[in-house]
CSV table of C-alpha atoms in Angstrom, one decimal:
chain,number,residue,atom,x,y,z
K,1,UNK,CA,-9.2,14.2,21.1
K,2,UNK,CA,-11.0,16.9,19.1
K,3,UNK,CA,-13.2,16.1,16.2
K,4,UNK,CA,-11.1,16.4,12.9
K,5,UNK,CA,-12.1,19.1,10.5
K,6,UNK,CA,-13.8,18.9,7.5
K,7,UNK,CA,-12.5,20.5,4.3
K,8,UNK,CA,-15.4,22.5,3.8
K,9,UNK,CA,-14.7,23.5,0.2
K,10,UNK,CA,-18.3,24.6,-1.2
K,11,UNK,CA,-17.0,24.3,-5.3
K,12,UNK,CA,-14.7,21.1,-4.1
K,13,UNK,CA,-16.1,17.6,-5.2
K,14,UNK,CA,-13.9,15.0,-5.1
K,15,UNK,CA,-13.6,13.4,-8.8
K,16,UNK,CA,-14.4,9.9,-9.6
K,17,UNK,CA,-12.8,7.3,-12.0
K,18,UNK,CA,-13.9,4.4,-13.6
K,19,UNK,CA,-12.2,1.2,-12.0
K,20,UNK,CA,-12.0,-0.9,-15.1
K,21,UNK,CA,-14.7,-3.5,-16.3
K,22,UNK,CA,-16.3,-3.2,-12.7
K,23,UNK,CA,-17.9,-0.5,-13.5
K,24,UNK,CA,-16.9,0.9,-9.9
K,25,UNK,CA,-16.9,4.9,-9.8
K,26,UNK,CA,-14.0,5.0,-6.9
K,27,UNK,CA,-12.7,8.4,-5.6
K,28,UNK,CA,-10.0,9.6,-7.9
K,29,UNK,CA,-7.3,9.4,-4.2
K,30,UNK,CA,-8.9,6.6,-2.3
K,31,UNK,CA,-7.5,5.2,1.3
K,32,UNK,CA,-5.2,2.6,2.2
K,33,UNK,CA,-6.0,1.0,5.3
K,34,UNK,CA,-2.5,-0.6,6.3
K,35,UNK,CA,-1.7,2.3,8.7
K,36,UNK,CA,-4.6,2.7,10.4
K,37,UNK,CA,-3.8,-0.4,12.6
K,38,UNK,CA,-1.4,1.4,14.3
K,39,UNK,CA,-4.3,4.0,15.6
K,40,UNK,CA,-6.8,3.4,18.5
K,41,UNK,CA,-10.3,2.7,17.8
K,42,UNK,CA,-11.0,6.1,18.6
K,43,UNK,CA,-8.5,8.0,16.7
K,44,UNK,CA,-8.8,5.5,13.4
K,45,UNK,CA,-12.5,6.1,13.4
K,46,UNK,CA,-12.3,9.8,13.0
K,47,UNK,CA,-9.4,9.7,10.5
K,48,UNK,CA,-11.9,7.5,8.5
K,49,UNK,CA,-15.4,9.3,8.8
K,50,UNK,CA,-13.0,12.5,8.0
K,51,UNK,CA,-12.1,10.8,4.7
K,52,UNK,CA,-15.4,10.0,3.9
K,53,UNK,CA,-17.0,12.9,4.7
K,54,UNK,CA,-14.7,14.6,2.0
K,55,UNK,CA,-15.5,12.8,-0.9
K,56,UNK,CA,-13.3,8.9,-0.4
K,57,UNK,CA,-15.5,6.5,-1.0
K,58,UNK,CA,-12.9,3.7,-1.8
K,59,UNK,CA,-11.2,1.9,1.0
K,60,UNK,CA,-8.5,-0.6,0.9
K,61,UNK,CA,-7.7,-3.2,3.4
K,62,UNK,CA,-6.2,-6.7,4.1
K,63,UNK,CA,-7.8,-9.6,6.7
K,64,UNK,CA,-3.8,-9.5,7.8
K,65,UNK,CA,-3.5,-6.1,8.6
K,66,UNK,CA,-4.8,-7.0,12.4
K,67,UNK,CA,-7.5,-5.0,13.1
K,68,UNK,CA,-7.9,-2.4,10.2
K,69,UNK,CA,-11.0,-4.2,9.1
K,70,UNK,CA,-12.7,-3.7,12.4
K,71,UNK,CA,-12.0,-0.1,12.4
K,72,UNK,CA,-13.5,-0.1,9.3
K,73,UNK,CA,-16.7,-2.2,10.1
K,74,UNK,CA,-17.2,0.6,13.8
K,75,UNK,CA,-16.8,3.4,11.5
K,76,UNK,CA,-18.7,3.1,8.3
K,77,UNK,CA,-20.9,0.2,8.8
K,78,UNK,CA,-23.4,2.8,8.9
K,79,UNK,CA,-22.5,4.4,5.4
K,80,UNK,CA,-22.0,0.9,3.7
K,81,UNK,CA,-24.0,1.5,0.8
K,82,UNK,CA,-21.8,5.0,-0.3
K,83,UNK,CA,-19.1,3.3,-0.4
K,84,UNK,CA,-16.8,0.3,-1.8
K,85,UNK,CA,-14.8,-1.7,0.1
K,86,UNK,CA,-11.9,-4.1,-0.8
K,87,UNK,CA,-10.1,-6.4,1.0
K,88,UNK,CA,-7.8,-9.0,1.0
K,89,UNK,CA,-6.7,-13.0,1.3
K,90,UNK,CA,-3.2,-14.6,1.7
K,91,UNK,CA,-4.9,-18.0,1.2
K,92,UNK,CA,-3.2,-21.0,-0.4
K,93,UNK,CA,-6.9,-23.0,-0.4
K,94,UNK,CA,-10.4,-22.7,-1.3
K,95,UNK,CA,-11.5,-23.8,2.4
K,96,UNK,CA,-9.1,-21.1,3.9
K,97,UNK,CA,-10.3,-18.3,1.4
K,98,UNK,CA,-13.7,-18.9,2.1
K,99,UNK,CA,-13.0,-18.9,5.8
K,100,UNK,CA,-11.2,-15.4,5.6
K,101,UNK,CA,-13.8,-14.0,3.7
K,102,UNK,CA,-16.9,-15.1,6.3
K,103,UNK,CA,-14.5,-13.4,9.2
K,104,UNK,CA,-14.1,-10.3,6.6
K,105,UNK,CA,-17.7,-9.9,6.2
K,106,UNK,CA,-17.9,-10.4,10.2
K,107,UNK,CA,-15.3,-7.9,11.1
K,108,UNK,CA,-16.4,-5.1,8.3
K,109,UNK,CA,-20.5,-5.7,9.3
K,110,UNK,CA,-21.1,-5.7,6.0
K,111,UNK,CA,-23.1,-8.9,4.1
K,112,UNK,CA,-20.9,-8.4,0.7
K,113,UNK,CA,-17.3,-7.4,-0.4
K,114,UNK,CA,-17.0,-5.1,-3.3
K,115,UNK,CA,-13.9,-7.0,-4.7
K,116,UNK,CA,-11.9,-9.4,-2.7
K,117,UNK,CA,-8.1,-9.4,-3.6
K,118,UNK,CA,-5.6,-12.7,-3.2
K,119,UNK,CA,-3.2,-11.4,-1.6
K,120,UNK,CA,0.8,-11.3,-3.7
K,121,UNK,CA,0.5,-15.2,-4.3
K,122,UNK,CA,3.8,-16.9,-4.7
K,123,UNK,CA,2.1,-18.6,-8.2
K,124,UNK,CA,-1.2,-17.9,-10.0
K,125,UNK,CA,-3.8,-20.4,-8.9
K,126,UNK,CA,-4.8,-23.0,-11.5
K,127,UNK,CA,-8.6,-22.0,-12.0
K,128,UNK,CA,-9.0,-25.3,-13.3
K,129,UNK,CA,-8.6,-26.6,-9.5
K,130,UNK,CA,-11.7,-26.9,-7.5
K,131,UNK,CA,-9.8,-26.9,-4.4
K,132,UNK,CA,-7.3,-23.6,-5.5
K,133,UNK,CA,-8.1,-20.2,-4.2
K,134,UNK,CA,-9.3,-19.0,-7.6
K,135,UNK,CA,-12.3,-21.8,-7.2
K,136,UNK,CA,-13.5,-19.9,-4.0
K,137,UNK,CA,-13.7,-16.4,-5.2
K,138,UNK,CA,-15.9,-18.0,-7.9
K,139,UNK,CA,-17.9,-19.6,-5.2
K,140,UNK,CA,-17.9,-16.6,-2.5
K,141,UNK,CA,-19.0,-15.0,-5.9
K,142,UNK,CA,-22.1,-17.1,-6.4
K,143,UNK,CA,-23.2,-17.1,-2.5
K,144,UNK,CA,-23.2,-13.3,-3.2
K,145,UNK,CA,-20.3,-12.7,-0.6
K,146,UNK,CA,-18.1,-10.6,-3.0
K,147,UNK,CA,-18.9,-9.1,-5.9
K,148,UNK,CA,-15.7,-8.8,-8.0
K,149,UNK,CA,-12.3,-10.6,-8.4
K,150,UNK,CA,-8.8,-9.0,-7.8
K,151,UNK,CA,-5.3,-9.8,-7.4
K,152,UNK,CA,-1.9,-8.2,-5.9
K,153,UNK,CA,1.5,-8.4,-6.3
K,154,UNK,CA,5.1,-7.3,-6.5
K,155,UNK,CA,6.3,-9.6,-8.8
K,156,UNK,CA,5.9,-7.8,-12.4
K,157,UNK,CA,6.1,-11.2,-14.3
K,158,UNK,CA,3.4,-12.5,-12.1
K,159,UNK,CA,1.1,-9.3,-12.6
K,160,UNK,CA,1.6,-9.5,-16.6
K,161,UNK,CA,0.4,-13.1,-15.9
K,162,UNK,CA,-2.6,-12.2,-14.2
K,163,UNK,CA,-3.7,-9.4,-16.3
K,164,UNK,CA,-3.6,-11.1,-19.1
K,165,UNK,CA,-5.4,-14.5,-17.8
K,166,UNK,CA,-8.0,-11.9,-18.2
K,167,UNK,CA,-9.7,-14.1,-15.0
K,168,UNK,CA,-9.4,-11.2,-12.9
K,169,UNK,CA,-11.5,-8.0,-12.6
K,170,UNK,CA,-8.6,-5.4,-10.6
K,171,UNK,CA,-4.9,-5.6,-10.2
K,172,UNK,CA,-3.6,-3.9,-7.4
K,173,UNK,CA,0.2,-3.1,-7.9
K,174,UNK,CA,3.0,-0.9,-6.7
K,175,UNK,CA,3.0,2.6,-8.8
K,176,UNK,CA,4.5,5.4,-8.5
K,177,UNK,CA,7.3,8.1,-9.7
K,178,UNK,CA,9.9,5.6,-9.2
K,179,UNK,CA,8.1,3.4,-11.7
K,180,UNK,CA,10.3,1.6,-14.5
K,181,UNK,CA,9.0,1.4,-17.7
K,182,UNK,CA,8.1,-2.3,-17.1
K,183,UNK,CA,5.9,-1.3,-14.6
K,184,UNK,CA,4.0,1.6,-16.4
K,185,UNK,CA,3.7,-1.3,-19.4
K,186,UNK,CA,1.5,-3.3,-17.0
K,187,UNK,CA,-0.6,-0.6,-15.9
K,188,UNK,CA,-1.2,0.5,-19.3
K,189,UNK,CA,-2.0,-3.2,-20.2
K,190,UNK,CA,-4.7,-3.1,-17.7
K,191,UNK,CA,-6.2,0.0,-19.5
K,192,UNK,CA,-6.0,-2.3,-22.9
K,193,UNK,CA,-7.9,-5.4,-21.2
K,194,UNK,CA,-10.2,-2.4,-19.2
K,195,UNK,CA,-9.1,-4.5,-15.8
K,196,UNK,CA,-8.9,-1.9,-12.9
K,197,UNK,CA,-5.7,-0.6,-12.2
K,198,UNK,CA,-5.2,-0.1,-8.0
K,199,UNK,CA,-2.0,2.1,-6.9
K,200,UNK,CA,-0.3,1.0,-4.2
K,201,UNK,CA,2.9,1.8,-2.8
K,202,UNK,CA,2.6,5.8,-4.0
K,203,UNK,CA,5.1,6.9,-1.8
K,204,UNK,CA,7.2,3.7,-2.1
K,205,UNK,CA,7.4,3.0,1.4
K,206,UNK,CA,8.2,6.3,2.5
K,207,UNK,CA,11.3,7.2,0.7
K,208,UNK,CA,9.4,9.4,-1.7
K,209,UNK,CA,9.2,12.5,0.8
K,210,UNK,CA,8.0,15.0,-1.9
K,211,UNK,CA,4.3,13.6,-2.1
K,212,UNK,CA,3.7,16.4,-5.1
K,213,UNK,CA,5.9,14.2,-7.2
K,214,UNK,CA,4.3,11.0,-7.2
K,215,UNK,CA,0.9,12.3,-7.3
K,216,UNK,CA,1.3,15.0,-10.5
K,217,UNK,CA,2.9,11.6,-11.7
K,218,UNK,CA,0.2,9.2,-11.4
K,219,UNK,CA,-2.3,11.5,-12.5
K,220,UNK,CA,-0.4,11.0,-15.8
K,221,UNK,CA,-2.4,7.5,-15.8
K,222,UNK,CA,-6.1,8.7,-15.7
K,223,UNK,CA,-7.1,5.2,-15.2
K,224,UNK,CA,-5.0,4.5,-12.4
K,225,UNK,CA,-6.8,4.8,-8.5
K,226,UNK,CA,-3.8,5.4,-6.0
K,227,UNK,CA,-4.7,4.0,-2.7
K,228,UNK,CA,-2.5,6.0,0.0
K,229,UNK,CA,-1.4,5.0,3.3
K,230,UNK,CA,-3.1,7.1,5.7
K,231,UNK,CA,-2.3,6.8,9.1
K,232,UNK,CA,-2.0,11.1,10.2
K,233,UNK,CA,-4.8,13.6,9.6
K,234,UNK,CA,-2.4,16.0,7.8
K,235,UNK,CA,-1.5,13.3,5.7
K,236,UNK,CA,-5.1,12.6,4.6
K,237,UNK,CA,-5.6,16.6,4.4
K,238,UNK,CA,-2.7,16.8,2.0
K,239,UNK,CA,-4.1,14.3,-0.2
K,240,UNK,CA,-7.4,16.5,-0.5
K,241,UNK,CA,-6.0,19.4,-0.9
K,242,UNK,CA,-3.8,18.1,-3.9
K,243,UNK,CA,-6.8,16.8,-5.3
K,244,UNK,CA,-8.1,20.0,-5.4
K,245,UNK,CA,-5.7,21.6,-6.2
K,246,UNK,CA,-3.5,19.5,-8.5
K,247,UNK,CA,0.4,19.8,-8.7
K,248,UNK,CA,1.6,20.6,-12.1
K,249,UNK,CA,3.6,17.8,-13.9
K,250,UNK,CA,6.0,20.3,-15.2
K,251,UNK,CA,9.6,20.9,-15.8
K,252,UNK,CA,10.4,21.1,-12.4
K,253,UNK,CA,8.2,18.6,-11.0
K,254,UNK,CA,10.2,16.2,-13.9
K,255,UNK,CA,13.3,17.1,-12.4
K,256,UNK,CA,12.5,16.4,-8.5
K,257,UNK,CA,11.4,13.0,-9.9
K,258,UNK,CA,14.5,12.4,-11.7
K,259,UNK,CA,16.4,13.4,-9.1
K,260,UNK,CA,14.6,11.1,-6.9
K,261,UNK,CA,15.5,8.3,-9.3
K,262,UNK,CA,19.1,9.2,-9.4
K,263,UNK,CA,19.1,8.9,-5.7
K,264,UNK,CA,17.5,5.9,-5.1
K,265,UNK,CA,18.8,3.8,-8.5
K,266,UNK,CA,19.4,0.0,-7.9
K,267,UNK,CA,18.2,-2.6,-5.4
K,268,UNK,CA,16.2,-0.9,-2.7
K,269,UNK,CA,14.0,-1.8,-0.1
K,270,UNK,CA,9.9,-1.1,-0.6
K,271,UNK,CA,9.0,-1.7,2.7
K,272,UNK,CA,6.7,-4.1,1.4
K,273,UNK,CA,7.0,-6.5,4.9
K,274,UNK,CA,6.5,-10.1,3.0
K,275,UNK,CA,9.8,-10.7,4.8
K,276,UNK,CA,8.1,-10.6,8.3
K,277,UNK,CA,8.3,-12.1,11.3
K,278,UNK,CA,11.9,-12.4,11.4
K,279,UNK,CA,13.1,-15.0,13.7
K,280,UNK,CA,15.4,-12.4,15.4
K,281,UNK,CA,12.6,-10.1,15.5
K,282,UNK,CA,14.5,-7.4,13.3
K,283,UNK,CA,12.2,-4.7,12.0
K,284,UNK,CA,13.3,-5.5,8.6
K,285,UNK,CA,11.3,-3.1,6.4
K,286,UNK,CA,12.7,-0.3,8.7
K,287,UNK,CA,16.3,-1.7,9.0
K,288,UNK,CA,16.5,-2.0,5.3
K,289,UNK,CA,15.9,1.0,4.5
K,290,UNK,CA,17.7,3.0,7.0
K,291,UNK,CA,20.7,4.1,5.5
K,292,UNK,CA,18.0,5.9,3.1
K,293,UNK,CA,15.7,7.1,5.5
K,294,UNK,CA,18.7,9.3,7.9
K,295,UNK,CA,19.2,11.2,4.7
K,296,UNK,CA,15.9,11.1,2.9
K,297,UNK,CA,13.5,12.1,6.7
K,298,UNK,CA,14.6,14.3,9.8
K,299,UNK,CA,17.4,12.1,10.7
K,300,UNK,CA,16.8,13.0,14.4
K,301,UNK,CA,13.7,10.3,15.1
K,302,UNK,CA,16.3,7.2,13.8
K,303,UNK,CA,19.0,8.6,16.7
K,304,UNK,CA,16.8,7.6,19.6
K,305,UNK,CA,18.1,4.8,21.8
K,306,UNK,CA,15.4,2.5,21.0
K,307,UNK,CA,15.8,3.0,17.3
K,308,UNK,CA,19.5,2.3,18.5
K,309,UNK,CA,18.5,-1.2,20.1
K,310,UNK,CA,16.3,-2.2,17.1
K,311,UNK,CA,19.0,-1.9,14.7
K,312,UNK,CA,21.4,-3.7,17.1
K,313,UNK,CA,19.0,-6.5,16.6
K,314,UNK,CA,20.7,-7.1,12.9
K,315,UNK,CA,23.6,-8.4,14.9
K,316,UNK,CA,21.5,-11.2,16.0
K,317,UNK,CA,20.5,-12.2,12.4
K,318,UNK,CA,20.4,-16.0,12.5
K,319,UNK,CA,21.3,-16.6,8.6
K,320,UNK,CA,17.9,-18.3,8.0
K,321,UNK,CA,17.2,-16.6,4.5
K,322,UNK,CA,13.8,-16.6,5.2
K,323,UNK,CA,13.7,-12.8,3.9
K,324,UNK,CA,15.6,-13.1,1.3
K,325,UNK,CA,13.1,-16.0,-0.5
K,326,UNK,CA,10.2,-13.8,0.6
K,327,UNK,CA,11.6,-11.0,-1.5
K,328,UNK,CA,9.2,-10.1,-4.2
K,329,UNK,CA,11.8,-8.0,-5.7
K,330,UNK,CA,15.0,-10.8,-5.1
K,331,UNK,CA,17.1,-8.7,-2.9
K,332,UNK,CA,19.6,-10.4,-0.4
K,333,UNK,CA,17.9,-8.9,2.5
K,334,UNK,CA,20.6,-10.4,5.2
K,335,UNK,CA,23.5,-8.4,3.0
K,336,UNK,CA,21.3,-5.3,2.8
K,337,UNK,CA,20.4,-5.6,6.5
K,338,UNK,CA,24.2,-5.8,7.3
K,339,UNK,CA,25.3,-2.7,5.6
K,340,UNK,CA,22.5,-0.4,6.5
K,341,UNK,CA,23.8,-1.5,9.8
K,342,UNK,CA,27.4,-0.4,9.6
K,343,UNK,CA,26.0,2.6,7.8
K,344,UNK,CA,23.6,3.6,11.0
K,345,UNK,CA,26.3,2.7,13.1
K,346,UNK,CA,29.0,5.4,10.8
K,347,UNK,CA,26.3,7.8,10.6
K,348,UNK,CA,25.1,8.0,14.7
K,349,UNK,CA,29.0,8.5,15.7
K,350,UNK,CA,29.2,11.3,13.4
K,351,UNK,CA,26.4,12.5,15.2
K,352,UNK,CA,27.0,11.9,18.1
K,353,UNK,CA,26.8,15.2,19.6
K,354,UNK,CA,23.0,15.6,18.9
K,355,UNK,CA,22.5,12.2,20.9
């Protein structure tokens, strides 16, 4: 594979903002790190040493997303002190958060973790506990492991909650052009309590195809640090180039957004994947979604016959519910599952021609 190009932009720096009370200077479109498992060694490595030879200092993973910490570690371990790393725990204990955090610091060769994130608890932990998972970020702090504090979540009762237990440093939150006012409320609280505000889900799993939109839209929120989902070099060039060259919030760029809105109004899948593993192995963030994505994405990719098979694998729903409690935005996910089905199903026989 060729080495990816630089955007060699002499007058191009990439900005920097403030990440709340940390006192962090993060690159104003940072990287999420999600995607990147789903890239070799090889290729994930360039895509990252190409994002921060063009100004990203900020990256953004999770100890569950399989090996994205690794690639991280092999590519940058070399640059550590340019940039700021953050990472993630889905721990329920002090022991277990403590353990994550020593194989985090193992896997990203790095001896400390700009801020370390629980990962969407279910409930806040009681800091009062000195077994809860709150009582080992304030240890890992002490030992000099991680630096700062954060939280994330989908639940917008539980983010209010944390931001204003004022115990943590960054909230990292879904944000974007679909945004309801509720959400924008929390982000500006953050602003108020000067807790950093982390962007995730900018393109809302996908279904926001005009990335223009959602970025002119964020940048609305001069505090807020957007952490996008990079898994393609053109994606991570577009990015750049926006950030260059900024999209103008305008008339028209209000009226692809509300049209956005119009189409995607009610209960909709984020892609988020707490539902996962599904006992029947169904790719639920995909299958959820679907009925969206043939009109929202070049219909053609969802038309394969493996895509046919996965979606066959709804009819094998055992009617656990697991999904559905997982939800952090309490949609019946077996229902929605069921008629995104019949709704693939409509949709491939009408065209069927192009099969």
């Amino acid at each position: 594979m060729a080495v990816l190009k630089i955007i060699d932009k002499e007058d191009f720096i990439m900005k920097k903002i403030r990440l709340g009370r940390t006192g962090l200077m993060v690159s104003a479109s940072s990287f999420g790190a999600l995607p990147i498992q789903r890239l070799s060694f090889e290729e994930a490595g360039r895509l990252l040493r190409k994002a921060y030879d063009n100004g990203i200092n900020y990256f953004d993973t999770a100890n569950a997303y399989s090996d994205s910490e690794e690639k991280i570690g092999a590519a940058l371990c070399d640059v550590r002190k340019d940039i700021i790393l953050s990472t993630k725990s889905g721990a329920s204990d002090k022991k277990t958060l403590l353990s994550h955090i020593e194989l985090s610091l193992k896997r990203m060769k790095t001896d400390y973790i700009d801020i370390l994130q629980l990962h969407n608890p279910s409930i806040l932990p009681d800091p009062e506990d000195p077994q809860s998972t709150y009582a080992g970020l304030l240890e890992a702090q002490k030992k000099g492991w991680i630096r700062f504090i954060g939280i994330t979540n989908h639940s917008a009762q539980r983010a209010r909650d944390a931001v204003l237990s004022d115990k943590y440093d960054t909230l990292q939150y879904p944000f974007c052009s679909l945004s309801s006012e509720e959400d924008i409320e929390i982000a500006k609280l953050t602003c108020e309590k000067d807790m950093g505000f982390i962007a995730m889900k900018g393109l809302a799993g996908g279904l926001i195809t005009n990335a223009a939109t959602t970025f002119s839209f964020i940048k609305q929120y001069p505090f807020a640090v957007p952490i996008w989902g990079i898994q393609r070099e053109k994606e991570l060039d577009q990015f750049l180039e926006m950030e260059e060259n900024p999209p103008v919030y305008g008339d028209e760029m209000k009226r692809l957004i509300q049209k956005d809105r119009e189409e995607l109004l009610g209960n909709f899948c984020h892609g988020c994947g707490y539902c996962l593993p599904c006992p029947a192995k169904i790719d639920i963030p995909q299958a959820a979604r679907m009925s969206l994505l043939l009109r929202r994405a070049p219909y053609q990719q969802f038309l394969t016959e493996d895509n046919y098979k996965e979606m066959l694998k709804i009819e094998n729903c055992v009617h656990c519910n697991s999904c559905k409690s997982r939800c952090p935005y309490g949609l019946d996910t077996p229902q929605l599952l069921k008629e995104n089905l019949n709704d693939y199903l409509v949709f491939r026989r009408e065209h069927s021609s192009q099969l």
